[in-house]
Coordinates of N, CA and C in Angstrom, one line a residue:
X1 N 3.8 -2.8 8.7 CA 4.8 -2.4 7.7 C 6.1 -2.0 8.3
X2 N 7.2 -2.6 8.0 CA 8.5 -2.3 8.6 C 9.3 -1.9 7.4
X3 N 9.9 -0.7 7.5 CA 10.8 -0.2 6.4 C 12.2 -0.4 6.9
X4 N 13.1 -1.0 6.0 CA 14.4 -1.3 6.4 C 15.3 -0.5 5.4
X5 N 16.2 0.3 5.9 CA 17.2 1.0 5.0 C 18.5 0.5 5.3
X6 N 19.3 0.2 4.2 CA 20.6 -0.2 4.3 C 21.5 1.0 4.0
X7 N 22.0 1.6 5.1 CA 22.7 2.9 5.1 C 23.9 2.8 6.0
X8 N 25.0 2.3 5.4 CA 26.2 2.2 6.2 C 26.7 3.5 6.8
X9 N 26.5 4.6 6.1 CA 27.1 5.9 6.5 C 26.1 6.8 7.1
X10 N 24.9 6.3 7.4 CA 23.8 7.1 7.9 C 23.6 8.4 7.2
X11 N 23.4 8.3 5.9 CA 23.3 9.4 5.0 C 21.8 10.0 5.0
X12 N 20.9 9.2 5.4 CA 19.5 9.7 5.3 C 19.3 10.8 6.4
X13 N 18.7 11.9 6.0 CA 18.6 13.0 7.0 C 17.4 12.7 8.0
X14 N 17.6 13.1 9.2 CA 16.5 12.9 10.2 C 15.2 13.6 9.8
X15 N 15.3 14.5 8.9 CA 14.1 15.2 8.5 C 13.4 14.6 7.3
X16 N 13.9 13.4 6.9 CA 13.3 12.7 5.7 C 11.8 12.4 6.0
X17 N 11.0 12.5 4.9 CA 9.5 12.2 5.1 C 9.2 10.8 5.6
X18 N 10.1 9.9 5.4 CA 10.0 8.5 5.9 C 9.6 8.5 7.4
X19 N 10.3 9.4 8.1 CA 10.1 9.5 9.6 C 8.7 10.1 10.0
X20 N 8.1 10.7 9.1 CA 6.7 11.2 9.4 C 5.7 10.1 9.4
X21 N 6.1 8.9 9.0 CA 5.1 7.8 8.9 C 5.5 6.7 9.9
X22 N 6.2 7.1 11.0 CA 6.6 6.1 12.0 C 5.3 5.4 12.5
X23 N 4.2 6.0 12.6 CA 3.0 5.4 13.1 C 2.5 4.2 12.3
X24 N 3.0 4.2 11.0 CA 2.6 3.0 10.1 C 3.5 1.8 10.4
X25 N 4.6 2.0 11.2 CA 5.4 0.8 11.5 C 6.9 1.3 11.6
X26 N 7.7 0.5 12.2 CA 9.1 0.9 12.5 C 9.9 1.1 11.2
X27 N 10.9 1.9 11.4 CA 12.0 2.2 10.4 C 13.3 1.7 11.0
X28 N 13.9 0.7 10.4 CA 15.1 0.1 10.9 C 16.2 0.5 9.9
X29 N 17.3 1.0 10.4 CA 18.5 1.4 9.6 C 19.6 0.5 9.9
X30 N 20.0 -0.3 8.9 CA 21.1 -1.2 9.0 C 22.4 -0.4 8.7
X31 N 23.3 -0.4 9.7 CA 24.5 0.4 9.5 C 25.6 -0.4 10.2
X32 N 26.7 0.3 10.5 CA 27.8 -0.4 11.2 C 28.1 0.2 12.5
X33 N 28.7 -0.5 13.4 CA 29.0 0.1 14.7 C 30.0 1.2 14.6
X34 N 30.9 1.1 13.6 CA 31.9 2.2 13.4 C 31.3 3.5 13.0
X35 N 30.2 3.4 12.1 CA 29.5 4.6 11.7 C 28.8 5.2 12.9
X36 N 28.2 4.4 13.8 CA 27.6 5.0 15.0 C 28.6 5.6 15.9
X37 N 29.8 5.0 16.0 CA 30.8 5.5 16.9 C 31.4 6.8 16.3
X38 N 31.5 6.8 15.0 CA 32.1 8.0 14.3 C 31.2 9.2 14.2
X39 N 29.9 8.9 14.2 CA 28.8 9.9 14.1 C 27.8 9.8 15.1
X40 N 28.1 9.9 16.4 CA 27.1 9.7 17.5 C 26.0 10.7 17.4
X41 N 26.3 12.0 17.0 CA 25.2 13.0 17.0 C 24.2 12.6 15.9
X42 N 24.7 12.2 14.8 CA 23.8 11.8 13.6 C 23.0 10.6 14.0
X43 N 23.6 9.6 14.6 CA 22.9 8.4 15.1 C 21.8 8.8 16.1
X44 N 22.1 9.6 17.0 CA 21.2 10.0 18.0 C 20.0 10.8 17.4
X45 N 20.3 11.7 16.4 CA 19.2 12.4 15.7 C 18.3 11.5 15.0
X46 N 18.9 10.5 14.3 CA 18.0 9.5 13.6 C 17.1 8.7 14.6
X47 N 17.7 8.3 15.7 CA 16.9 7.6 16.7 C 15.8 8.5 17.3
X48 N 16.1 9.8 17.5 CA 15.1 10.8 18.0 C 14.0 11.0 16.9
X49 N 14.4 10.8 15.6 CA 13.4 10.9 14.6 C 12.5 9.7 14.5
X50 N 12.9 8.6 15.2 CA 12.1 7.4 15.2 C 12.8 6.1 14.7
X51 N 14.0 6.3 14.2 CA 14.7 5.1 13.6 C 15.2 4.2 14.7
X52 N 15.2 2.9 14.3 CA 15.9 1.9 15.2 C 17.2 1.5 14.4
X53 N 18.3 1.7 15.0 CA 19.6 1.4 14.4 C 19.9 -0.1 14.6
X54 N 20.3 -0.7 13.5 CA 20.7 -2.2 13.6 C 22.2 -2.3 13.1
X55 N 23.1 -2.2 14.0 CA 24.5 -2.3 13.6 C 24.9 -3.7 13.3
X56 N 25.5 -3.9 12.1 CA 26.0 -5.2 11.8 C 27.5 -5.2 11.7
X57 N 28.2 -6.2 12.3 CA 29.7 -6.1 12.4 C 30.4 -6.4 11.1
X58 N 29.9 -7.4 10.3 CA 30.7 -7.8 9.1 C 30.4 -6.9 7.9
X59 N 29.2 -6.2 8.0 CA 28.9 -5.3 6.9 C 28.3 -6.0 5.7
X60 N 28.0 -7.3 5.8 CA 27.5 -8.1 4.7 C 26.0 -8.4 4.8
X61 N 25.4 -8.6 3.7 CA 23.9 -8.8 3.7 C 23.5 -10.1 4.4
X62 N 24.2 -11.2 4.3 CA 23.7 -12.4 5.1 C 23.6 -12.1 6.6
X63 N 24.5 -11.3 7.2 CA 24.4 -11.0 8.6 C 23.2 -10.1 8.8
X64 N 23.0 -9.1 7.9 CA 21.9 -8.2 8.0 C 20.6 -8.9 7.9
X65 N 20.5 -9.8 7.0 CA 19.2 -10.6 6.8 C 19.0 -11.5 8.1
X66 N 20.1 -12.0 8.6 CA 19.9 -12.9 9.8 C 19.4 -12.0 11.0
X67 N 20.0 -10.8 11.1 CA 19.5 -9.9 12.2 C 18.1 -9.5 12.0
X68 N 17.7 -9.3 10.8 CA 16.3 -9.0 10.5 C 15.4 -10.2 10.8
X69 N 15.8 -11.4 10.5 CA 15.1 -12.6 10.8 C 14.9 -12.7 12.3
X70 N 15.9 -12.4 13.1 CA 15.8 -12.4 14.5 C 14.7 -11.5 15.0
X71 N 14.4 -10.4 14.3 CA 13.3 -9.5 14.6 C 12.0 -9.9 14.0
X72 N 11.9 -11.2 13.5 CA 10.7 -11.7 12.9 C 10.4 -11.1 11.6
X73 N 11.3 -10.5 10.9 CA 11.1 -10.0 9.5 C 11.7 -11.1 8.6
X74 N 10.7 -11.8 7.9 CA 11.1 -12.9 7.1 C 10.9 -12.7 5.6
X75 N 10.3 -11.6 5.3 CA 10.1 -11.3 3.9 C 10.4 -9.8 3.6
X76 N 11.2 -9.6 2.5 CA 11.5 -8.2 2.2 C 11.3 -7.9 0.7
X77 N 10.9 -6.7 0.4 CA 10.9 -6.3 -1.0 C 12.2 -5.4 -1.0
X78 N 13.1 -5.8 -1.8 CA 14.4 -5.2 -1.8 C 14.5 -4.2 -2.9
X79 N 14.4 -2.9 -2.6 CA 14.5 -1.9 -3.6 C 15.8 -1.2 -3.3
X80 N 16.5 -0.9 -4.3 CA 17.8 -0.2 -4.1 C 18.6 -0.1 -5.3
X81 N 19.8 0.4 -5.1 CA 20.7 0.6 -6.2 C 21.3 -0.7 -6.7
X82 N 22.1 -0.6 -7.7 CA 22.7 -1.8 -8.3 C 23.7 -2.5 -7.4
X83 N 24.4 -1.8 -6.5 CA 25.3 -2.5 -5.6 C 24.5 -3.4 -4.6
X84 N 23.4 -2.8 -4.0 CA 22.6 -3.6 -3.1 C 22.0 -4.8 -3.8
X85 N 21.4 -4.6 -5.0 CA 20.8 -5.7 -5.7 C 21.8 -6.8 -6.1
X86 N 23.0 -6.4 -6.5 CA 24.0 -7.4 -6.9 C 24.5 -8.1 -5.7
X87 N 24.7 -7.4 -4.6 CA 25.1 -8.1 -3.3 C 24.1 -9.1 -2.9
X88 N 22.9 -8.8 -2.9 CA 21.8 -9.7 -2.5 C 21.8 -10.9 -3.4
X89 N 21.9 -10.7 -4.7 CA 21.9 -11.8 -5.7 C 23.0 -12.7 -5.5
X90 N 24.2 -12.2 -5.4 CA 25.4 -13.0 -5.2 C 25.5 -13.7 -3.9
X91 N 24.8 -13.2 -2.9 CA 24.8 -13.9 -1.6 C 23.7 -14.9 -1.5
X92 N 22.9 -15.1 -2.6 CA 21.9 -16.1 -2.6 C 20.7 -15.8 -1.8
X93 N 20.4 -14.5 -1.6 CA 19.3 -14.1 -0.8 C 18.0 -13.7 -1.5
X94 N 18.1 -13.8 -2.8 CA 16.9 -13.5 -3.6 C 16.1 -14.7 -4.0
X95 N 14.8 -14.6 -3.7 CA 13.9 -15.7 -4.0 C 13.1 -15.5 -5.2
X96 N 12.8 -14.2 -5.5 CA 12.0 -13.9 -6.7 C 12.4 -12.6 -7.3
X97 N 12.2 -12.4 -8.5 CA 12.6 -11.2 -9.3 C 11.4 -10.6 -9.9
X98 N 11.2 -9.3 -9.7 CA 10.1 -8.5 -10.3 C 10.8 -7.4 -11.0
X99 N 10.8 -7.3 -12.3 CA 11.6 -6.4 -13.1 C 10.7 -5.6 -14.1
X100 N 10.8 -4.3 -14.0 CA 10.1 -3.5 -15.0 C 11.1 -3.0 -16.0
X101 N 10.8 -3.1 -17.2 CA 11.7 -2.6 -18.3 C 10.9 -1.6 -19.1
X102 N 11.5 -0.4 -19.3 CA 10.9 0.6 -20.0 C 11.8 0.9 -21.3
X103 N 11.1 1.2 -22.4 CA 11.9 1.4 -23.6 C 12.6 2.8 -23.7
X104 N 13.5 2.9 -22.7 CA 14.3 4.2 -22.6 C 15.7 3.9 -22.6
X105 N 16.5 4.5 -23.4 CA 17.9 4.3 -23.5 C 18.6 5.3 -22.5
X106 N 19.4 4.7 -21.6 CA 20.0 5.5 -20.6 C 21.3 6.2 -21.1
X107 N 21.8 5.7 -22.1 CA 23.1 6.3 -22.7 C 24.3 5.8 -22.0
X108 N 25.4 6.4 -22.3 CA 26.7 6.0 -21.8 C 26.8 6.1 -20.3
X109 N 26.1 7.1 -19.7 CA 26.2 7.3 -18.2 C 25.2 6.4 -17.4
X110 N 24.4 5.6 -18.1 CA 23.4 4.8 -17.4 C 24.1 3.7 -16.6
X111 N 23.5 3.3 -15.5 CA 24.0 2.2 -14.6 C 23.3 0.9 -14.9
X112 N 24.0 -0.1 -15.2 CA 23.4 -1.4 -15.4 C 22.8 -2.0 -14.1
X113 N 21.8 -2.8 -14.3 CA 21.2 -3.4 -13.1 C 22.1 -4.5 -12.6
X114 N 22.1 -5.6 -13.3 CA 23.1 -6.7 -13.0 C 23.6 -7.2 -14.3
X115 N 24.9 -7.7 -14.2 CA 25.4 -8.3 -15.4 C 24.6 -9.5 -15.9
X116 N 24.5 -9.6 -17.2 CA 23.7 -10.7 -17.7 C 24.2 -12.1 -17.4
X117 N 25.5 -12.2 -17.1 CA 26.1 -13.5 -16.6 C 25.8 -13.8 -15.2
X118 N 25.3 -12.8 -14.4 CA 24.9 -12.9 -13.0 C 23.5 -13.5 -12.9
X119 N 22.6 -12.9 -13.6 CA 21.2 -13.3 -13.5 C 20.6 -13.3 -15.0
X120 N 19.8 -14.3 -15.2 CA 19.2 -14.5 -16.5 C 17.7 -14.8 -16.2
X121 N 16.8 -14.0 -16.9 CA 15.4 -14.3 -16.7 C 15.1 -15.7 -17.2
X122 N 15.8 -16.2 -18.1 CA 15.5 -17.5 -18.6 C 15.7 -18.6 -17.6
X123 N 16.6 -18.3 -16.6 CA 16.9 -19.3 -15.5 C 15.8 -19.3 -14.4
X124 N 14.9 -18.4 -14.4 CA 13.9 -18.3 -13.4 C 12.7 -19.3 -13.6
X125 N 12.2 -19.8 -12.5 CA 11.0 -20.7 -12.6 C 9.8 -19.9 -12.6
X126 N 8.7 -20.4 -13.1 CA 7.4 -19.7 -13.1 C 7.5 -18.3 -13.7
X127 N 8.2 -18.2 -14.8 CA 8.3 -16.8 -15.4 C 7.0 -16.3 -16.0
X128 N 6.8 -15.0 -15.8 CA 5.7 -14.4 -16.5 C 6.2 -13.1 -17.0
X129 N 5.6 -12.7 -18.2 CA 5.9 -11.5 -18.8 C 4.6 -10.8 -19.1
X130 N 4.4 -9.5 -18.7 CA 3.2 -8.8 -18.9 C 3.5 -7.5 -19.6
X131 N 2.9 -7.2 -20.7 CA 3.0 -5.9 -21.3 C 2.1 -4.9 -20.6
X132 N 2.7 -3.7 -20.2 CA 2.0 -2.6 -19.5 C 2.3 -1.4 -20.3
X133 N 1.4 -1.1 -21.3 CA 1.6 0.0 -22.2 C 2.9 -0.2 -22.9
X134 N 3.8 0.8 -23.0 CA 5.1 0.5 -23.7 C 6.1 -0.2 -22.8
X135 N 5.8 -0.5 -21.5 CA 6.7 -1.1 -20.6 C 6.4 -2.6 -20.6
X136 N 7.4 -3.3 -20.0 CA 7.2 -4.8 -19.8 C 7.5 -5.1 -18.3
X137 N 6.7 -5.9 -17.7 CA 6.9 -6.4 -16.4 C 7.3 -7.9 -16.5
X138 N 8.4 -8.3 -15.9 CA 8.8 -9.6 -15.9 C 9.0 -10.1 -14.4
X139 N 8.6 -11.3 -14.2 CA 8.8 -11.9 -12.8 C 9.0 -13.4 -12.9
X140 N 9.7 -13.9 -11.9 CA 9.9 -15.3 -11.8 C 10.6 -15.6 -10.4
X141 N 10.6 -16.9 -10.1 CA 11.2 -17.4 -8.9 C 12.6 -17.9 -9.1
X142 N 13.5 -17.6 -8.2 CA 14.9 -18.0 -8.4 C 15.0 -19.5 -8.0
X143 N 14.3 -20.0 -7.0 CA 14.3 -21.4 -6.6 C 13.0 -22.0 -7.0
X144 N 13.0 -23.2 -7.5 CA 11.8 -23.8 -7.9 C 10.9 -24.1 -6.7
X145 N 9.7 -23.8 -6.8 CA 8.7 -24.1 -5.7 C 8.0 -25.4 -6.1
X146 N 8.2 -26.4 -5.3 CA 7.6 -27.7 -5.6 C 6.3 -27.9 -4.9

């Protein structure tokens, strides 16, 4: 199990519970060389906690994914905020979508996942929808698997 964090500003604290599980597999933090240069103490503290820092120069996901592939990481479950999800989608890096929908209204302050014109469940191949109590789980492949 390799955990990969996309953290340009090295905001995760070295005391995070994640680092107590280093024995289960490496923790890689994708960041930038500038952040490491600007916060050398923080970078060193994260490395002492067990993190492996992976600085990417362009700051974009295709470079990050290429660097991870060079480490023999060829499959990721991408969990994260809307900015990370949208960037991965727009860069063409998403192969499958697993989406849980709960009947909860977020209100005016809620953050949208992706714009409907960016991704449509109807455009996915091998779509499946499963009712789980009041929630719905939807999944499908972005690229057709022949």
